[in-house]
Short mmCIF file of C-alpha atoms in Angstrom, two decimals:
data_model
loop_
_atom_site.label_atom_id
_atom_site.label_comp_id
_atom_site.label_asym_id
_atom_site.label_seq_id
_atom_site.Cartn_x
_atom_site.Cartn_y
_atom_site.Cartn_z
CA MET A 981 120.52 93.36 141.43
CA LEU A 982 120.15 92.83 137.55
CA GLN A 983 123.25 93.34 135.27
CA ILE A 984 121.23 95.66 132.28
CA SER A 985 123.21 94.20 128.96
CA GLU A 986 124.27 95.51 125.35
CA LYS A 987 121.72 92.93 123.53
CA ASP A 988 118.99 94.29 126.47
CA ASN A 989 120.14 98.45 125.71
CA ARG A 990 119.03 97.14 122.00
CA LEU A 991 115.83 95.48 123.16
CA PHE A 992 114.77 98.38 124.83
CA ASP A 993 115.45 100.58 121.98
CA MET A 994 113.21 99.13 120.13
CA ILE A 995 110.85 98.85 122.49
CA VAL A 996 111.12 102.86 123.03
CA LYS A 997 110.96 103.62 119.05
CA PHE A 998 107.50 101.51 118.99
CA LYS A 999 106.12 102.09 122.48
CA MET A 1000 105.76 97.95 122.36
CA VAL A 1001 107.92 95.00 120.25
CA PRO A 1002 106.74 91.38 119.26
CA TYR A 1003 108.13 88.76 121.32
CA ASP A 1004 110.12 88.06 117.88
CA VAL A 1005 111.78 90.64 117.98
CA ALA A 1006 113.28 89.53 121.58
CA LYS A 1007 114.16 86.30 119.92
CA LEU A 1008 116.02 87.94 116.60
CA ILE A 1009 118.52 90.34 119.67
CA TYR A 1010 118.86 87.04 122.30
CA GLY A 1011 119.78 84.50 119.36
CA SER A 1012 118.30 80.92 120.35
CA THR A 1013 114.98 80.35 122.01
CA TRP A 1014 115.36 79.60 124.56
CA THR A 1015 118.17 82.05 125.71
CA THR A 1016 115.43 84.46 125.00
CA TYR A 1017 112.80 82.81 127.01
CA ASN A 1018 115.46 82.70 130.73
CA ARG A 1019 116.11 86.30 129.31
CA ILE A 1020 113.12 87.46 129.32
CA ARG A 1021 111.98 86.15 132.47
CA LYS A 1022 114.23 87.70 134.73
CA LEU A 1023 112.81 90.98 132.71
CA THR A 1024 109.27 90.45 133.79
CA SER A 1025 110.80 88.70 136.90
CA ARG A 1026 111.99 92.73 137.95
CA ASN A 1027 109.92 94.26 136.10
CA TYR A 1028 111.60 96.09 133.70
CA ILE A 1029 109.86 93.92 131.05
CA GLN A 1030 106.45 93.94 130.91
CA LYS A 1031 103.95 91.34 128.77
CA VAL A 1032 101.16 92.64 127.12
CA ASN A 1033 98.80 90.19 125.52
CA HIS A 1034 100.88 87.18 126.24
CA TYR A 1035 103.49 88.12 122.63
CA ILE A 1036 104.30 91.87 122.82
CA LEU A 1037 106.78 93.30 125.46
CA THR A 1038 106.80 97.03 126.87
CA LEU A 1039 108.72 98.36 129.54
CA GLY A 1040 108.56 97.79 132.60
CA GLU A 1041 108.60 100.64 135.57
CA ALA A 1042 112.03 98.96 136.02
CA GLY A 1043 112.84 98.35 132.82
CA ILE A 1044 111.84 102.92 132.65
CA ALA A 1045 113.45 104.53 135.39
CA TYR A 1046 116.74 102.34 134.89
CA LEU A 1047 116.26 104.41 131.19
CA GLU A 1048 115.30 108.11 132.40
CA GLU A 1049 118.63 107.55 135.23
CA GLU A 1050 121.22 105.93 133.61
CA ARG A 1051 121.26 106.94 129.46
CA GLY A 1052 118.84 110.25 129.96
CA VAL A 1053 115.96 108.69 128.04
CA VAL A 1054 112.35 109.56 128.85
CA PHE A 1055 109.96 106.52 127.88
CA GLU A 1056 105.94 107.87 127.33
CA PRO A 1057 104.22 104.43 127.57
CA LEU A 1058 100.85 103.56 125.32
CA ALA A 1059 97.73 105.19 127.28
CA LYS A 1060 95.01 101.98 127.63
CA MET A 1061 98.25 99.62 125.69
CA THR A 1062 95.41 96.80 125.54
CA ALA A 1063 92.40 98.01 123.43
CA GLU A 1064 91.40 96.27 120.22
CA GLU A 1065 91.97 99.72 118.30
CA VAL A 1066 95.33 100.76 120.53
CA LEU A 1067 97.00 97.79 119.24
CA TRP A 1068 95.62 97.23 116.07
CA ARG A 1069 97.49 101.49 115.23
CA TRP A 1070 100.20 100.06 116.63
CA GLN A 1071 100.67 96.64 114.35
CA ARG A 1072 100.30 98.98 111.85
CA VAL A 1073 102.76 101.51 112.96
CA PHE A 1074 105.69 98.44 113.42
CA GLU A 1075 105.24 96.62 110.72
CA ILE A 1076 106.07 99.99 108.56
CA GLY A 1077 108.87 101.08 111.26
CA SER A 1078 110.48 98.14 111.24
CA ARG A 1079 111.47 97.24 108.40
CA GLU A 1080 115.40 97.14 106.87
CA TYR A 1081 115.31 100.62 105.13
CA ILE A 1082 113.17 102.09 107.24
CA LEU A 1083 114.02 101.85 110.04
CA PRO A 1084 116.48 104.06 110.73
CA HIS A 1085 115.12 106.89 109.34
CA PHE A 1086 111.88 105.94 111.77
CA LEU A 1087 109.69 108.35 114.21
CA SER A 1088 106.52 106.84 115.47
CA CYS A 1089 103.70 108.90 115.03
CA TRP A 1090 103.85 108.73 118.77
CA ASP A 1091 107.53 110.45 118.24
CA PHE A 1092 106.06 112.76 115.85
CA LYS A 1093 103.36 114.48 117.64
CA ARG A 1094 105.50 114.95 121.04
CA GLU A 1095 107.94 116.63 119.32
CA THR A 1096 105.65 118.70 117.15
CA ARG A 1097 104.14 119.64 120.54
CA SER A 1098 104.25 123.60 121.11
CA ASP A 1099 101.88 125.86 123.39
CA SER A 1100 99.92 126.88 120.44
CA THR A 1101 100.16 124.27 118.30
CA GLU A 1102 99.59 120.10 118.84
CA MET A 1103 98.83 117.63 116.47
CA SER A 1104 95.11 116.00 116.32
CA ASP A 1105 95.28 112.92 118.08
CA LYS A 1106 92.80 111.93 115.02
CA ASN A 1107 95.63 111.70 112.58
CA LYS A 1108 96.06 109.24 110.91
CA ILE A 1109 99.72 109.51 109.99
CA LEU A 1110 102.48 106.58 110.66
CA GLY A 1111 105.42 108.31 111.55
CA VAL A 1112 108.10 109.91 109.39
CA ALA A 1113 111.16 108.68 107.66
CA ARG A 1114 113.61 111.39 105.96
CA GLY A 1115 110.61 113.79 105.44
CA TYR A 1116 107.61 111.57 104.77
CA GLY A 1117 104.69 111.05 106.43
CA ILE A 1118 103.25 107.71 105.99
CA TYR A 1119 99.21 106.84 106.09
CA ARG A 1120 98.16 103.39 104.93
CA ILE A 1121 94.64 103.04 104.22
CA SER A 1122 93.03 99.35 104.88
CA LYS A 1123 91.02 97.29 102.46
CA GLU A 1124 87.33 98.16 105.31
CA THR A 1125 88.14 102.58 104.67
CA SER A 1126 85.20 104.31 104.33
CA GLN A 1127 84.19 106.97 101.62
CA LYS A 1128 84.17 109.52 104.54
CA THR A 1129 87.02 108.65 106.70
CA LEU A 1130 88.99 108.57 103.00
CA SER A 1131 88.46 111.91 103.01
CA GLU A 1132 89.32 112.42 105.78
CA TYR A 1133 92.86 110.92 105.33
CA PHE A 1134 93.36 115.04 103.29
CA THR A 1135 92.64 116.69 106.27
CA ASP A 1136 95.14 114.17 107.91
CA ILE A 1137 97.64 115.41 104.80
CA LYS A 1138 96.56 118.83 105.04
CA GLU A 1139 97.40 119.53 109.43
CA ALA A 1140 100.97 117.34 108.68
CA THR A 1141 101.48 119.58 106.29
CA THR A 1142 100.90 123.01 108.68
CA PHE A 1143 104.02 120.70 111.34
CA GLY A 1144 107.02 120.92 107.95
CA VAL A 1145 105.91 117.85 106.56
CA GLU A 1146 105.23 118.32 102.56
CA LYS A 1147 106.47 115.30 101.16
CA PHE A 1148 104.08 111.87 101.34
CA VAL A 1149 103.95 107.67 100.72
CA VAL A 1150 99.99 106.76 100.67
CA LEU A 1151 99.55 102.90 100.71
CA CYS A 1152 96.48 100.87 100.08
CA ASP A 1153 95.51 97.69 101.07
CA SER A 1154 93.17 97.48 97.58
CA LYS A 1155 93.13 98.90 94.61
CA GLU A 1156 89.05 99.44 95.40
CA ARG A 1157 89.88 102.09 97.63
CA LEU A 1158 93.53 103.07 95.48
CA GLN A 1159 90.72 104.58 92.90
CA GLU A 1160 89.04 105.55 95.76
CA PHE A 1161 91.92 107.99 96.74
CA LEU A 1162 93.13 109.40 93.58
CA ALA A 1163 89.43 110.08 92.30
CA THR A 1164 89.04 112.46 95.70
CA GLU A 1165 92.25 113.93 95.52
CA GLU A 1166 91.62 114.69 92.01
CA ARG A 1167 88.10 116.87 93.37
CA LEU A 1168 89.48 118.41 95.77
CA GLN A 1169 92.30 119.85 94.15
CA ASN A 1170 93.49 121.66 97.27
CA ILE A 1171 96.42 119.62 99.04
CA PRO A 1172 99.39 121.62 99.59
CA ALA A 1173 102.30 118.55 99.57
CA LYS A 1174 105.43 118.84 97.54
CA GLU A 1175 104.75 114.90 96.65
CA ILE A 1176 102.81 111.90 97.15
CA SER A 1177 103.23 108.38 96.40
CA VAL A 1178 100.29 106.23 96.39
CA LEU A 1179 101.49 102.47 96.65
CA SER A 1180 99.60 99.57 97.15
CA TYR A 1181 100.72 98.00 100.09
CA THR A 1182 101.99 94.70 98.44
CA GLN A 1183 105.42 92.95 98.85
CA ALA A 1184 105.85 95.40 95.54
CA GLY A 1185 104.61 98.94 97.16
CA LEU A 1186 106.47 98.69 99.98
CA LYS A 1187 109.82 97.65 97.94
CA ILE A 1188 108.76 101.19 96.45
CA LEU A 1189 108.51 102.46 99.68
CA ASP A 1190 111.63 100.96 101.06
CA CYS A 1191 114.04 102.85 97.73
CA ILE A 1192 112.33 106.15 97.96
CA ILE A 1193 113.02 106.28 102.88
CA GLY A 1194 116.21 104.38 102.48
CA ILE A 1195 118.00 105.53 99.01
CA PRO A 1196 117.71 109.23 99.27
CA ASP A 1197 119.35 109.44 95.79
CA TYR A 1198 117.62 106.66 94.22
CA LYS A 1199 116.22 109.78 91.12
CA GLU A 1200 119.45 110.38 90.15
CA LYS A 1201 120.12 106.67 90.64
CA LEU A 1202 117.43 105.64 87.62
CA LEU A 1203 118.38 108.97 86.17
CA SER A 1204 122.19 107.81 84.94
CA SER A 1205 121.39 104.51 84.60
CA LEU A 1206 118.69 105.70 81.17
CA PRO A 1207 119.71 107.71 77.75
CA ALA A 1208 117.87 110.62 79.19
CA ALA A 1209 120.81 110.77 81.62
CA LYS A 1210 124.04 111.83 78.38
CA THR A 1211 122.40 115.34 78.52
CA GLN A 1212 125.26 117.31 80.91
CA ILE A 1213 122.19 118.28 83.85
CA THR A 1214 122.36 121.67 85.29
CA VAL A 1215 119.76 121.62 88.01
CA LYS A 1216 117.71 120.13 90.15
CA ASN A 1217 115.35 122.20 91.72
CA ALA A 1218 113.59 123.06 95.20
CA HIS A 1219 110.48 119.85 93.80
CA GLY A 1220 113.06 117.10 92.31
CA ASP A 1221 112.79 117.93 89.38
CA PHE A 1222 116.05 117.40 86.64
CA GLU A 1223 116.77 120.64 84.11
CA THR A 1224 119.55 120.31 80.62
CA GLU A 1225 118.77 123.64 78.58
CA ASP A 1226 115.64 122.24 76.57
CA ARG A 1227 113.44 120.28 79.24
CA ILE A 1228 112.68 119.24 82.16
CA ILE A 1229 112.23 116.05 83.68
CA HIS A 1230 110.79 114.72 86.86
CA ILE A 1231 110.58 111.25 88.39
CA GLY A 1232 108.20 110.41 90.02
CA ALA A 1233 106.86 106.32 92.13
CA GLY A 1234 103.79 107.13 91.54
CA ASP A 1235 102.95 110.50 92.48
CA ILE A 1236 99.78 112.48 92.24
CA ALA A 1237 100.61 116.27 93.47
CA ALA A 1238 103.51 116.93 90.47
CA LYS A 1239 100.92 116.41 88.02
CA ARG A 1240 98.91 119.83 88.41
CA ARG A 1241 102.50 121.30 89.33
CA LEU A 1242 104.13 120.23 85.82
CA LYS A 1243 100.85 121.61 83.75
CA ALA A 1244 101.83 124.92 85.56
CA LEU A 1245 105.10 125.06 84.55
CA LYS A 1246 103.93 123.75 80.85
CA ALA A 1247 102.28 126.98 80.63
CA VAL A 1248 105.52 129.55 81.66
CA THR A 1249 108.16 127.10 80.06
CA ASP A 1250 109.27 127.28 76.93
CA LYS A 1251 111.11 123.67 77.92
CA ALA A 1252 109.72 119.96 76.67
CA ILE A 1253 108.12 118.16 79.86
CA GLU A 1254 109.33 114.52 80.49
CA VAL A 1255 108.39 112.02 82.97
CA ILE A 1256 110.22 108.93 84.52
CA THR A 1257 107.67 106.09 86.17
CA LEU A 1258 107.12 102.94 86.92
CA ARG A 1259 105.21 100.82 84.38
CA GLY A 1260 101.13 100.91 85.19
CA LEU A 1261 101.60 104.50 86.91
CA GLU A 1262 101.80 106.57 83.54
CA ASP A 1263 98.44 107.26 83.90
CA ARG A 1264 99.40 109.34 87.59
CA TYR A 1265 100.38 112.04 83.83
CA LYS A 1266 97.50 111.72 82.34
CA GLY A 1267 96.48 115.23 80.53
CA VAL A 1268 100.35 116.32 81.46
CA GLU A 1269 101.47 117.82 77.97
CA ALA A 1270 105.37 115.24 78.78
CA LYS A 1271 107.05 112.25 76.98
CA ILE A 1272 105.87 109.50 79.13
CA THR A 1273 109.43 106.97 79.57
CA THR A 1274 107.98 104.24 81.68
CA VAL A 1275 110.93 101.03 83.26
CA GLU A 1276 109.91 98.18 84.81
CA LEU A 1277 110.05 97.55 88.48
CA SER A 1278 112.69 95.33 88.30
CA GLU A 1279 115.40 97.95 86.27
CA PHE A 1280 113.83 99.75 88.68
CA PHE A 1281 114.93 97.93 91.38
CA LYS A 1282 118.88 97.13 89.46
CA ALA A 1283 119.02 101.26 88.72
CA VAL A 1284 118.67 102.93 92.49
CA GLY A 1285 120.39 99.47 93.98
CA TYR A 1286 117.73 98.04 96.25
CA THR A 1287 119.13 94.65 97.55
CA ASN A 1288 117.84 90.99 97.75
CA SER A 1289 114.11 92.39 95.84
CA LYS A 1290 112.00 90.35 93.53
CA GLU A 1291 110.81 91.20 89.90
CA GLY A 1292 106.50 92.04 90.82
CA GLU A 1293 104.03 94.80 89.37
CA ALA A 1294 103.39 98.21 91.01
CA ARG A 1295 99.53 99.65 90.76
#
């Protein structure tokens, strides 16, 4: 009988989280190439692990039974896991969810849909959400996305709000898709979300995503690094705005959902409004009667304590 080790369980846990993992994940867990090869060979020969297209690992029948019997973990494998569209989606889920700052908080789209399933409601399998992390639904729009499909993302976001997700990060693979997404949102004007941060799918955009998800108090940290922090902060409201005696301070990393709220707020308050955002994203607040303060990306990373970051541009 094969003795399951702590490292085996670490590999199993990663597979449970993402349904499948690249072979390289096993190398990171077991160490050397030779050690990994030998261990995976033993696990596959006893059907604890099975390979998908040679370079991807998932659980075999023995592995599924072990997790359920010994650890009480139920694993639901992906249907048609070798299908091109399934592999395409899985790769995008893994690329986001396995990031160091995202991983501890990440719930894949498959597990999120399973957890929100009930006798009366169930999220559509067509919803393109990649996963949920610390309350944020994460989407990615590819370069090939058509205008019709682009509009469907707003339908998906609206559906996700009915399952308790009120904040979102949307990553766009190209400037063209990003601008089209912004224009579509401007036209629709009825997205029931508290926050929609729209970022480019670049190293800079992914690092900003890391901060939004992995540093829960990034707004407080950024504010405390700026001169605005010299005024005593009295309230942080449900929208994440900070209030002093004479002004309301909004901090956002490309949050397009805040624009209409701030406009409406200005009509009912005597307080001045200040928006603090990343340089290059200030156009997201066009039309808002507010003081706009921009922060360089390198200063943002330093202020919030994001490590191993390199200076880049947010778009």
